[in-house]
PDB file of C-alpha atoms and ligand atoms in Angstrom:
ATOM      1  CA  MET T   8     -31.743   3.863 -18.296  1.00  0.00           C
ATOM      2  CA  ALA T   9     -31.039   3.536 -15.407  1.00  0.00           C
ATOM      3  CA  ALA T  10     -33.530   5.496 -14.507  1.00  0.00           C
ATOM      4  CA  GLN T  11     -34.154   5.476 -10.908  1.00  0.00           C
ATOM      5  CA  LEU T  12     -30.600   7.592 -10.716  1.00  0.00           C
ATOM      6  CA  ARG T  13     -30.995  11.162 -11.588  1.00  0.00           C
ATOM      7  CA  LEU T  14     -27.665  12.839 -10.898  1.00  0.00           C
ATOM      8  CA  THR T  15     -29.483  15.965 -10.334  1.00  0.00           C
ATOM      9  CA  GLU T  16     -30.716  13.726  -7.060  1.00  0.00           C
ATOM     10  CA  LEU T  17     -27.153  12.937  -6.194  1.00  0.00           C
ATOM     11  CA  PRO T  18     -25.094  14.467  -3.432  1.00  0.00           C
ATOM     12  CA  GLY T  19     -22.626  17.566  -3.989  1.00  0.00           C
ATOM     13  CA  HIS T  20     -19.705  16.280  -3.788  1.00  0.00           C
ATOM     14  CA  VAL T  21     -20.845  13.664  -6.335  1.00  0.00           C
ATOM     15  CA  ARG T  22     -22.003  15.373  -9.004  1.00  0.00           C
ATOM     16  CA  GLU T  23     -18.958  17.411  -8.401  1.00  0.00           C
ATOM     17  CA  ALA T  24     -17.401  14.688  -9.254  1.00  0.00           C
ATOM     18  CA  VAL T  25     -19.040  14.193 -12.290  1.00  0.00           C
ATOM     19  CA  ALA T  26     -18.213  17.355 -13.869  1.00  0.00           C
ATOM     20  CA  SER T  27     -15.020  16.848 -13.203  1.00  0.00           C
ATOM     21  CA  ALA T  28     -14.963  13.223 -14.473  1.00  0.00           C
ATOM     22  CA  ARG T  29     -16.574  14.649 -17.668  1.00  0.00           C
ATOM     23  CA  GLU T  30     -14.645  17.304 -18.448  1.00  0.00           C
ATOM     24  CA  GLN T  31     -11.169  15.560 -18.511  1.00  0.00           C
ATOM     25  CA  VAL T  32     -12.610  12.850 -20.019  1.00  0.00           C
ATOM     26  CA  ALA T  33     -13.581  14.767 -22.606  1.00  0.00           C
ATOM     27  CA  ARG T  34     -10.382  16.870 -22.625  1.00  0.00           C
ATOM     28  CA  LEU T  35      -8.713  13.416 -23.482  1.00  0.00           C
ATOM     29  CA  HIS T  36     -10.455  12.163 -25.668  1.00  0.00           C
ATOM     30  CA  ALA T  37      -8.554  14.948 -28.309  1.00  0.00           C
ATOM     31  CA  GLU T  38      -5.525  13.228 -27.406  1.00  0.00           C
ATOM     32  CA  LEU T  39      -6.637   9.794 -29.497  1.00  0.00           C
ATOM     33  CA  PRO T  40      -6.707  11.544 -33.020  1.00  0.00           C
ATOM     34  CA  ARG T  41      -3.984  13.923 -31.731  1.00  0.00           C
ATOM     35  CA  TRP T  42      -1.605  10.627 -31.764  1.00  0.00           C
ATOM     36  CA  GLU T  43      -2.923   9.269 -34.176  1.00  0.00           C
ATOM     37  CA  LEU T  44      -4.643   6.717 -32.596  1.00  0.00           C
ATOM     38  CA  VAL T  45      -7.755   6.552 -33.967  1.00  0.00           C
ATOM     39  CA  VAL T  46      -9.406   6.964 -37.638  1.00  0.00           C
ATOM     40  CA  TRP T  47     -13.455   8.077 -37.761  1.00  0.00           C
ATOM     41  CA  THR T  48     -14.768   7.260 -34.212  1.00  0.00           C
ATOM     42  CA  ALA T  49     -13.050   4.528 -33.430  1.00  0.00           C
ATOM     43  CA  GLY T  50     -12.092   4.961 -30.165  1.00  0.00           C
ATOM     44  CA  ASN T  51     -13.292   5.764 -26.551  1.00  0.00           C
ATOM     45  CA  VAL T  52     -12.010   6.517 -23.088  1.00  0.00           C
ATOM     46  CA  SER T  53     -14.052   6.987 -19.834  1.00  0.00           C
ATOM     47  CA  GLN T  54     -12.924   7.284 -16.456  1.00  0.00           C
ATOM     48  CA  ARG T  55     -14.521   5.746 -12.619  1.00  0.00           C
ATOM     49  CA  VAL T  56     -16.185   8.288 -10.297  1.00  0.00           C
ATOM     50  CA  PRO T  57     -15.780   6.685  -6.881  1.00  0.00           C
ATOM     51  CA  VAL T  58     -19.014   7.250  -5.643  1.00  0.00           C
ATOM     52  CA  PRO T  59     -18.363   7.113  -0.837  1.00  0.00           C
ATOM     53  CA  ASP T  60     -21.322   5.148   0.562  1.00  0.00           C
ATOM     54  CA  GLY T  61     -22.840   3.765  -2.159  1.00  0.00           C
ATOM     55  CA  GLU T  62     -21.468   2.092  -6.232  1.00  0.00           C
ATOM     56  CA  ASP T  63     -19.237   3.966  -8.516  1.00  0.00           C
ATOM     57  CA  LEU T  64     -20.387   5.354 -11.540  1.00  0.00           C
ATOM     58  CA  PHE T  65     -18.243   5.934 -14.829  1.00  0.00           C
ATOM     59  CA  VAL T  66     -17.653   8.709 -17.506  1.00  0.00           C
ATOM     60  CA  ILE T  67     -17.708   7.256 -21.000  1.00  0.00           C
ATOM     61  CA  LYS T  68     -17.715   9.232 -24.703  1.00  0.00           C
ATOM     62  CA  PRO T  69     -21.504   9.080 -26.707  1.00  0.00           C
ATOM     63  CA  SER T  70     -21.493   6.354 -29.716  1.00  0.00           C
ATOM     64  CA  GLY T  71     -20.042   7.471 -32.778  1.00  0.00           C
ATOM     65  CA  VAL T  72     -20.168  11.562 -31.803  1.00  0.00           C
ATOM     66  CA  SER T  73     -17.168  12.815 -34.007  1.00  0.00           C
ATOM     67  CA  TYR T  74     -13.877  13.802 -31.344  1.00  0.00           C
ATOM     68  CA  ASP T  75     -14.562  17.352 -32.799  1.00  0.00           C
ATOM     69  CA  GLU T  76     -18.105  17.293 -31.630  1.00  0.00           C
ATOM     70  CA  LEU T  77     -17.259  16.228 -27.591  1.00  0.00           C
ATOM     71  CA  SER T  78     -17.486  18.052 -24.746  1.00  0.00           C
ATOM     72  CA  ALA T  79     -18.335  17.509 -20.828  1.00  0.00           C
ATOM     73  CA  ASP T  80     -21.926  17.983 -21.442  1.00  0.00           C
ATOM     74  CA  THR T  81     -21.941  15.004 -23.293  1.00  0.00           C
ATOM     75  CA  MET T  82     -20.097  12.450 -21.624  1.00  0.00           C
ATOM     76  CA  VAL T  83     -22.205  10.085 -20.825  1.00  0.00           C
ATOM     77  CA  VAL T  84     -22.618   8.706 -17.169  1.00  0.00           C
ATOM     78  CA  CYS T  85     -23.407   5.274 -16.313  1.00  0.00           C
ATOM     79  CA  THR T  86     -23.534   2.387 -13.449  1.00  0.00           C
ATOM     80  CA  LEU T  87     -20.663  -0.217 -12.829  1.00  0.00           C
ATOM     81  CA  ALA T  88     -23.903  -1.986 -14.934  1.00  0.00           C
ATOM     82  CA  GLY T  89     -23.425  -0.152 -17.492  1.00  0.00           C
ATOM     83  CA  GLU T  90     -26.634   1.281 -17.873  1.00  0.00           C
ATOM     84  CA  LYS T  91     -27.066   5.506 -17.964  1.00  0.00           C
ATOM     85  CA  ILE T  92     -28.340   7.007 -15.339  1.00  0.00           C
ATOM     86  CA  ASP T  93     -30.194  10.167 -15.788  1.00  0.00           C
ATOM     87  CA  ASP T  94     -27.543  12.012 -16.776  1.00  0.00           C
ATOM     88  CA  GLY T  95     -28.955  15.167 -18.046  1.00  0.00           C
ATOM     89  CA  THR T  96     -27.774  14.791 -22.188  1.00  0.00           C
ATOM     90  CA  PRO T  97     -31.031  13.450 -24.608  1.00  0.00           C
ATOM     91  CA  ALA T  98     -32.312  10.196 -22.984  1.00  0.00           C
ATOM     92  CA  ALA T  99     -31.652   9.566 -27.335  1.00  0.00           C
ATOM     93  CA  LEU T 100     -27.273   9.946 -26.905  1.00  0.00           C
ATOM     94  CA  SER T 101     -26.251   6.948 -26.181  1.00  0.00           C
ATOM     95  CA  PRO T 102     -22.820   5.379 -24.473  1.00  0.00           C
ATOM     96  CA  SER T 103     -20.023   3.928 -26.638  1.00  0.00           C
ATOM     97  CA  SER T 104     -20.656   0.634 -27.939  1.00  0.00           C
ATOM     98  CA  ASP T 105     -17.588  -0.421 -25.190  1.00  0.00           C
ATOM     99  CA  THR T 106     -20.015   0.686 -22.284  1.00  0.00           C
ATOM    100  CA  ALA T 107     -19.952  -3.382 -21.602  1.00  0.00           C
ATOM    101  CA  ALA T 108     -16.732  -3.771 -21.553  1.00  0.00           C
ATOM    102  CA  HIS T 109     -15.070  -0.717 -19.631  1.00  0.00           C
ATOM    103  CA  ALA T 110     -18.024  -1.465 -16.923  1.00  0.00           C
ATOM    104  CA  CYS T 111     -17.084  -4.809 -16.764  1.00  0.00           C
ATOM    105  CA  VAL T 112     -13.378  -3.594 -16.058  1.00  0.00           C
ATOM    106  CA  TYR T 113     -14.547  -1.212 -13.595  1.00  0.00           C
ATOM    107  CA  ARG T 114     -16.416  -3.770 -11.768  1.00  0.00           C
ATOM    108  CA  GLU T 115     -13.748  -6.745 -11.453  1.00  0.00           C
ATOM    109  CA  MET T 116     -10.909  -4.452 -10.811  1.00  0.00           C
ATOM    110  CA  PRO T 117     -11.383  -2.195  -8.419  1.00  0.00           C
ATOM    111  CA  GLN T 118      -8.080  -0.593  -8.245  1.00  0.00           C
ATOM    112  CA  VAL T 119      -9.007   0.848 -12.349  1.00  0.00           C
ATOM    113  CA  GLY T 120      -9.679   4.586 -12.294  1.00  0.00           C
ATOM    114  CA  GLY T 121      -9.621   4.758 -16.035  1.00  0.00           C
ATOM    115  CA  VAL T 122      -9.785   2.962 -19.509  1.00  0.00           C
ATOM    116  CA  VAL T 123      -9.195   3.082 -23.465  1.00  0.00           C
ATOM    117  CA  HIS T 124     -10.544   1.761 -26.029  1.00  0.00           C
ATOM    118  CA  THR T 125      -8.430   1.879 -29.669  1.00  0.00           C
ATOM    119  CA  HIS T 126      -7.941   0.631 -32.710  1.00  0.00           C
ATOM    120  CA  SER T 127      -4.672   1.627 -33.187  1.00  0.00           C
ATOM    121  CA  THR T 128      -2.915   0.665 -36.654  1.00  0.00           C
ATOM    122  CA  TYR T 129       0.249  -1.630 -35.305  1.00  0.00           C
ATOM    123  CA  ALA T 130      -1.001  -2.848 -32.140  1.00  0.00           C
ATOM    124  CA  THR T 131      -4.168  -4.202 -33.763  1.00  0.00           C
ATOM    125  CA  ALA T 132      -1.666  -5.645 -35.945  1.00  0.00           C
ATOM    126  CA  TRP T 133      -0.589  -7.256 -33.609  1.00  0.00           C
ATOM    127  CA  ALA T 134      -3.521  -8.702 -31.944  1.00  0.00           C
ATOM    128  CA  ALA T 135      -5.595  -9.341 -35.775  1.00  0.00           C
ATOM    129  CA  ARG T 136      -1.928 -12.294 -35.571  1.00  0.00           C
ATOM    130  CA  GLY T 137      -2.848 -13.105 -32.208  1.00  0.00           C
ATOM    131  CA  GLU T 138       0.510 -12.296 -30.707  1.00  0.00           C
ATOM    132  CA  ALA T 139       1.795 -11.440 -27.971  1.00  0.00           C
ATOM    133  CA  ILE T 140       4.540  -7.794 -28.375  1.00  0.00           C
ATOM    134  CA  PRO T 141       7.387  -9.231 -26.567  1.00  0.00           C
ATOM    135  CA  CYS T 142       9.226  -7.461 -24.123  1.00  0.00           C
ATOM    136  CA  VAL T 143      12.409  -5.864 -26.178  1.00  0.00           C
ATOM    137  CA  LEU T 144      12.986  -2.556 -25.555  1.00  0.00           C
ATOM    138  CA  THR T 145      13.408  -1.371 -22.089  1.00  0.00           C
ATOM    139  CA  MET T 146      10.604   1.125 -22.822  1.00  0.00           C
ATOM    140  CA  MET T 147       8.292  -1.597 -22.497  1.00  0.00           C
ATOM    141  CA  ALA T 148       9.371  -3.087 -18.983  1.00  0.00           C
ATOM    142  CA  ASP T 149       9.048   0.770 -17.858  1.00  0.00           C
ATOM    143  CA  GLU T 150       5.307   0.352 -19.174  1.00  0.00           C
ATOM    144  CA  PHE T 151       4.290  -2.325 -19.395  1.00  0.00           C
ATOM    145  CA  GLY T 152       6.079  -4.818 -17.079  1.00  0.00           C
ATOM    146  CA  GLY T 153       7.193  -7.320 -19.397  1.00  0.00           C
ATOM    147  CA  GLU T 154       4.774  -8.428 -23.076  1.00  0.00           C
ATOM    148  CA  ILE T 155       1.686  -7.305 -23.539  1.00  0.00           C
ATOM    149  CA  PRO T 156       0.066  -9.671 -23.452  1.00  0.00           C
ATOM    150  CA  VAL T 157      -3.154 -10.863 -26.022  1.00  0.00           C
ATOM    151  CA  GLY T 158      -6.857 -12.215 -24.656  1.00  0.00           C
ATOM    152  CA  PRO T 159      -9.585 -14.233 -26.551  1.00  0.00           C
ATOM    153  CA  LEU T 160     -11.602 -13.019 -29.872  1.00  0.00           C
ATOM    154  CA  ALA T 161     -14.810 -11.578 -27.754  1.00  0.00           C
ATOM    155  CA  ILE T 162     -17.936  -9.773 -30.187  1.00  0.00           C
ATOM    156  CA  ILE T 163     -19.040  -6.457 -28.988  1.00  0.00           C
ATOM    157  CA  GLY T 164     -22.470  -6.946 -27.958  1.00  0.00           C
ATOM    158  CA  ASP T 165     -22.526  -8.521 -23.988  1.00  0.00           C
ATOM    159  CA  ASP T 166     -19.113  -8.233 -21.472  1.00  0.00           C
ATOM    160  CA  SER T 167     -17.478 -11.556 -22.948  1.00  0.00           C
ATOM    161  CA  ILE T 168     -14.509  -8.613 -24.352  1.00  0.00           C
ATOM    162  CA  GLY T 169     -14.738  -6.682 -20.552  1.00  0.00           C
ATOM    163  CA  ARG T 170     -14.140  -9.794 -19.132  1.00  0.00           C
ATOM    164  CA  GLY T 171     -11.488 -11.273 -21.435  1.00  0.00           C
ATOM    165  CA  ILE T 172      -9.580  -7.884 -20.944  1.00  0.00           C
ATOM    166  CA  VAL T 173     -10.008  -8.427 -16.322  1.00  0.00           C
ATOM    167  CA  ASP T 174      -8.996 -12.561 -17.244  1.00  0.00           C
ATOM    168  CA  THR T 175      -6.025 -11.119 -19.502  1.00  0.00           C
ATOM    169  CA  LEU T 176      -4.345  -8.601 -17.364  1.00  0.00           C
ATOM    170  CA  ARG T 177      -5.998  -9.525 -12.856  1.00  0.00           C
ATOM    171  CA  ASP T 178      -2.951 -10.781 -12.813  1.00  0.00           C
ATOM    172  CA  HIS T 179      -0.140  -8.921 -15.149  1.00  0.00           C
ATOM    173  CA  ARG T 180       1.450  -6.153 -15.010  1.00  0.00           C
ATOM    174  CA  SER T 181       0.726  -4.795 -18.344  1.00  0.00           C
ATOM    175  CA  PRO T 182      -1.772  -1.950 -18.550  1.00  0.00           C
ATOM    176  CA  ALA T 183      -2.657  -2.967 -22.149  1.00  0.00           C
ATOM    177  CA  VAL T 184      -3.691  -6.125 -23.793  1.00  0.00           C
ATOM    178  CA  LEU T 185      -4.051  -6.704 -27.702  1.00  0.00           C
ATOM    179  CA  MET T 186      -8.367  -8.641 -27.841  1.00  0.00           C
ATOM    180  CA  ARG T 187      -7.734 -11.136 -30.344  1.00  0.00           C
ATOM    181  CA  ASN T 188      -8.832  -9.836 -33.781  1.00  0.00           C
ATOM    182  CA  HIS T 189     -10.128  -6.673 -32.481  1.00  0.00           C
ATOM    183  CA  GLY T 190      -7.549  -3.605 -31.263  1.00  0.00           C
ATOM    184  CA  PRO T 191      -6.120  -2.837 -28.013  1.00  0.00           C
ATOM    185  CA  PHE T 192      -7.431  -1.856 -24.433  1.00  0.00           C
ATOM    186  CA  THR T 193      -5.631   0.120 -21.847  1.00  0.00           C
ATOM    187  CA  ILE T 194      -6.199   0.521 -18.622  1.00  0.00           C
ATOM    188  CA  GLY T 195      -5.200   2.850 -15.439  1.00  0.00           C
ATOM    189  CA  ALA T 196      -5.328   4.960 -11.882  1.00  0.00           C
ATOM    190  CA  ASP T 197      -7.842   7.496 -14.223  1.00  0.00           C
ATOM    191  CA  ALA T 198      -8.333   8.663 -17.892  1.00  0.00           C
ATOM    192  CA  ARG T 199      -4.756   9.919 -18.263  1.00  0.00           C
ATOM    193  CA  ALA T 200      -3.670   7.099 -17.574  1.00  0.00           C
ATOM    194  CA  ALA T 201      -5.289   4.829 -19.849  1.00  0.00           C
ATOM    195  CA  VAL T 202      -4.628   7.148 -22.099  1.00  0.00           C
ATOM    196  CA  LYS T 203      -0.902   7.088 -22.212  1.00  0.00           C
ATOM    197  CA  ALA T 204      -0.641   3.312 -21.987  1.00  0.00           C
ATOM    198  CA  ALA T 205      -2.681   3.061 -25.453  1.00  0.00           C
ATOM    199  CA  VAL T 206      -0.238   5.575 -26.550  1.00  0.00           C
ATOM    200  CA  MET T 207       2.753   3.827 -25.560  1.00  0.00           C
ATOM    201  CA  CYS T 208       1.359   0.825 -26.895  1.00  0.00           C
ATOM    202  CA  GLU T 209       0.938   1.486 -30.244  1.00  0.00           C
ATOM    203  CA  GLU T 210       4.451   3.302 -29.909  1.00  0.00           C
ATOM    204  CA  VAL T 211       6.848  -0.053 -29.047  1.00  0.00           C
ATOM    205  CA  ALA T 212       3.837  -2.256 -31.443  1.00  0.00           C
ATOM    206  CA  ARG T 213       5.197  -0.215 -34.054  1.00  0.00           C
ATOM    207  CA  THR T 214       9.277   0.041 -33.043  1.00  0.00           C
ATOM    208  CA  VAL T 215       8.685  -4.186 -32.141  1.00  0.00           C
ATOM    209  CA  HIS T 216       7.503  -4.540 -35.428  1.00  0.00           C
ATOM    210  CA  ILE T 217      10.157  -2.943 -37.774  1.00  0.00           C
ATOM    211  CA  SER T 218      12.729  -4.663 -35.730  1.00  0.00           C
ATOM    212  CA  HIS T 219      10.979  -7.977 -36.580  1.00  0.00           C
ATOM    213  CA  GLN T 220      11.162  -7.001 -40.033  1.00  0.00           C
ATOM    214  CA  LEU T 221      14.903  -6.391 -40.230  1.00  0.00           C
ATOM    215  CA  GLY T 222      16.065  -9.199 -37.710  1.00  0.00           C
ATOM    216  CA  GLU T 223      14.682 -11.221 -34.336  1.00  0.00           C
ATOM    217  CA  PRO T 224      14.811  -8.388 -31.550  1.00  0.00           C
ATOM    218  CA  LEU T 225      16.517  -9.669 -28.795  1.00  0.00           C
ATOM    219  CA  PRO T 226      14.741 -10.710 -24.878  1.00  0.00           C
ATOM    220  CA  ILE T 227      15.926  -8.665 -22.276  1.00  0.00           C
ATOM    221  CA  PRO T 228      16.461 -10.341 -18.675  1.00  0.00           C
ATOM    222  CA  ASP T 229      13.245 -11.000 -16.226  1.00  0.00           C
ATOM    223  CA  HIS T 230      15.758  -9.370 -13.631  1.00  0.00           C
ATOM    224  CA  THR T 231      16.579  -6.338 -15.846  1.00  0.00           C
ATOM    225  CA  ILE T 232      12.488  -6.007 -16.818  1.00  0.00           C
ATOM    226  CA  ASP T 233      11.920  -5.728 -13.269  1.00  0.00           C
ATOM    227  CA  GLN T 234      14.120  -3.514 -12.260  1.00  0.00           C
ATOM    228  CA  LEU T 235      13.683  -1.307 -15.002  1.00  0.00           C
ATOM    229  CA  TYR T 236      10.020  -1.188 -13.799  1.00  0.00           C
ATOM    230  CA  ASP T 237      10.536  -0.782 -10.593  1.00  0.00           C
ATOM    231  CA  ARG T 238      12.571   2.183 -11.278  1.00  0.00           C
ATOM    232  CA  TYR T 239       9.219   3.830 -13.820  1.00  0.00           C
ATOM    233  CA  GLN T 240       7.239   3.167 -11.749  1.00  0.00           C
ATOM    234  CA  ASN T 241       8.628   4.142  -8.451  1.00  0.00           C
ATOM    235  CA  VAL T 242      11.578   6.274  -9.240  1.00  0.00           C
ATOM    236  CA  TYR T 243      10.613   7.983 -12.778  1.00  0.00           C
ATOM    237  CA  GLY T 244       9.155  11.803 -13.328  1.00  0.00           C
ATOM    238  CA  GLN T 245       8.311  13.866 -10.794  1.00  0.00           C
ATOM    239  CA  ARG T 246       7.963  12.998  -7.524  1.00  0.00           C
TER     240      ARG T 246
HETATM  241  O1  HMS B  27     -14.589  -1.181 -32.017  1.00  0.00           O
HETATM  242  C1  HMS B  27     -16.039  -0.740 -32.068  1.00  0.00           C
HETATM  243  C2  HMS B  27     -17.262  -1.613 -33.068  1.00  0.00           C
HETATM  244  O2  HMS B  27     -16.386  -2.551 -33.484  1.00  0.00           O
HETATM  245  C3  HMS B  27     -15.806   0.830 -31.339  1.00  0.00           C
HETATM  246  O3  HMS B  27     -15.106   0.388 -30.460  1.00  0.00           O
HETATM  247  C4  HMS B  27     -15.276   1.107 -31.866  1.00  0.00           C
HETATM  248  O4  HMS B  27     -15.812   1.486 -33.598  1.00  0.00           O
HETATM  249  C5  HMS B  27     -16.074   3.367 -31.427  1.00  0.00           C
HETATM  250  O5  HMS B  27     -17.463   2.591 -30.877  1.00  0.00           O
HETATM  251  P1  HMS B  27     -18.222   3.835 -30.595  1.00  0.00           P
HETATM  252  O6  HMS B  27     -17.868   5.224 -30.479  1.00  0.00           O
HETATM  253  O7  HMS B  27     -17.270   3.488 -28.997  1.00  0.00           O
HETATM  254  O8  HMS B  27     -19.711   3.839 -30.085  1.00  0.00           O
END
């Protein structure tokens, strides 16, 4: 625990931002079983807490806690070094086992406000083959701007998973990466956007898998992908 950092001693606006992030992240974890992206506790969501004139923090779920037992009060607050602060939760309550990976993404990609990790079945099946999901659906062009790339085999325990995510996505339009032999990690402007990317990643992984079983999916020309991506990112929905 970063003992020198105590939530109760932070400025009021930071404490309010932490409280809001805790509510959002706790609520968003319910989306993982809702969209059948996880079994048991095998997935996690986090959100950055910007700290003006200081180092940002982030909020992440506690490790191994059932989704129906999660609440805002149990969301763990960490530094960008991935260390739990004195956040009011029991000292023994450990953050997600993927905290180092989330922290690495937040340190290296300042535009990222949310990170999600699941082992959703079809996306993880593509990850097991180390095969990128080709951009053969307009929905993929819309959300991912091209293929969903594969990241390296990296073993949990240090920030090698995080470095693999950053090295793969840093210069890529996709908000999702299939970490080889492991599963998808997604990023977004906030946790909700990262959860959406995880939902869409599993949906297109399933569709392209089914298409592959029946024949060879047809590629979409790059200029068409660009056109679809631009429309979806800048026009689609309510502005
Ligand atoms: O993939 C792994 C462990 O290998 C983790 O993402 C998964 O079990 C979820 O762990 P947490 O409950 O977030 O610690």
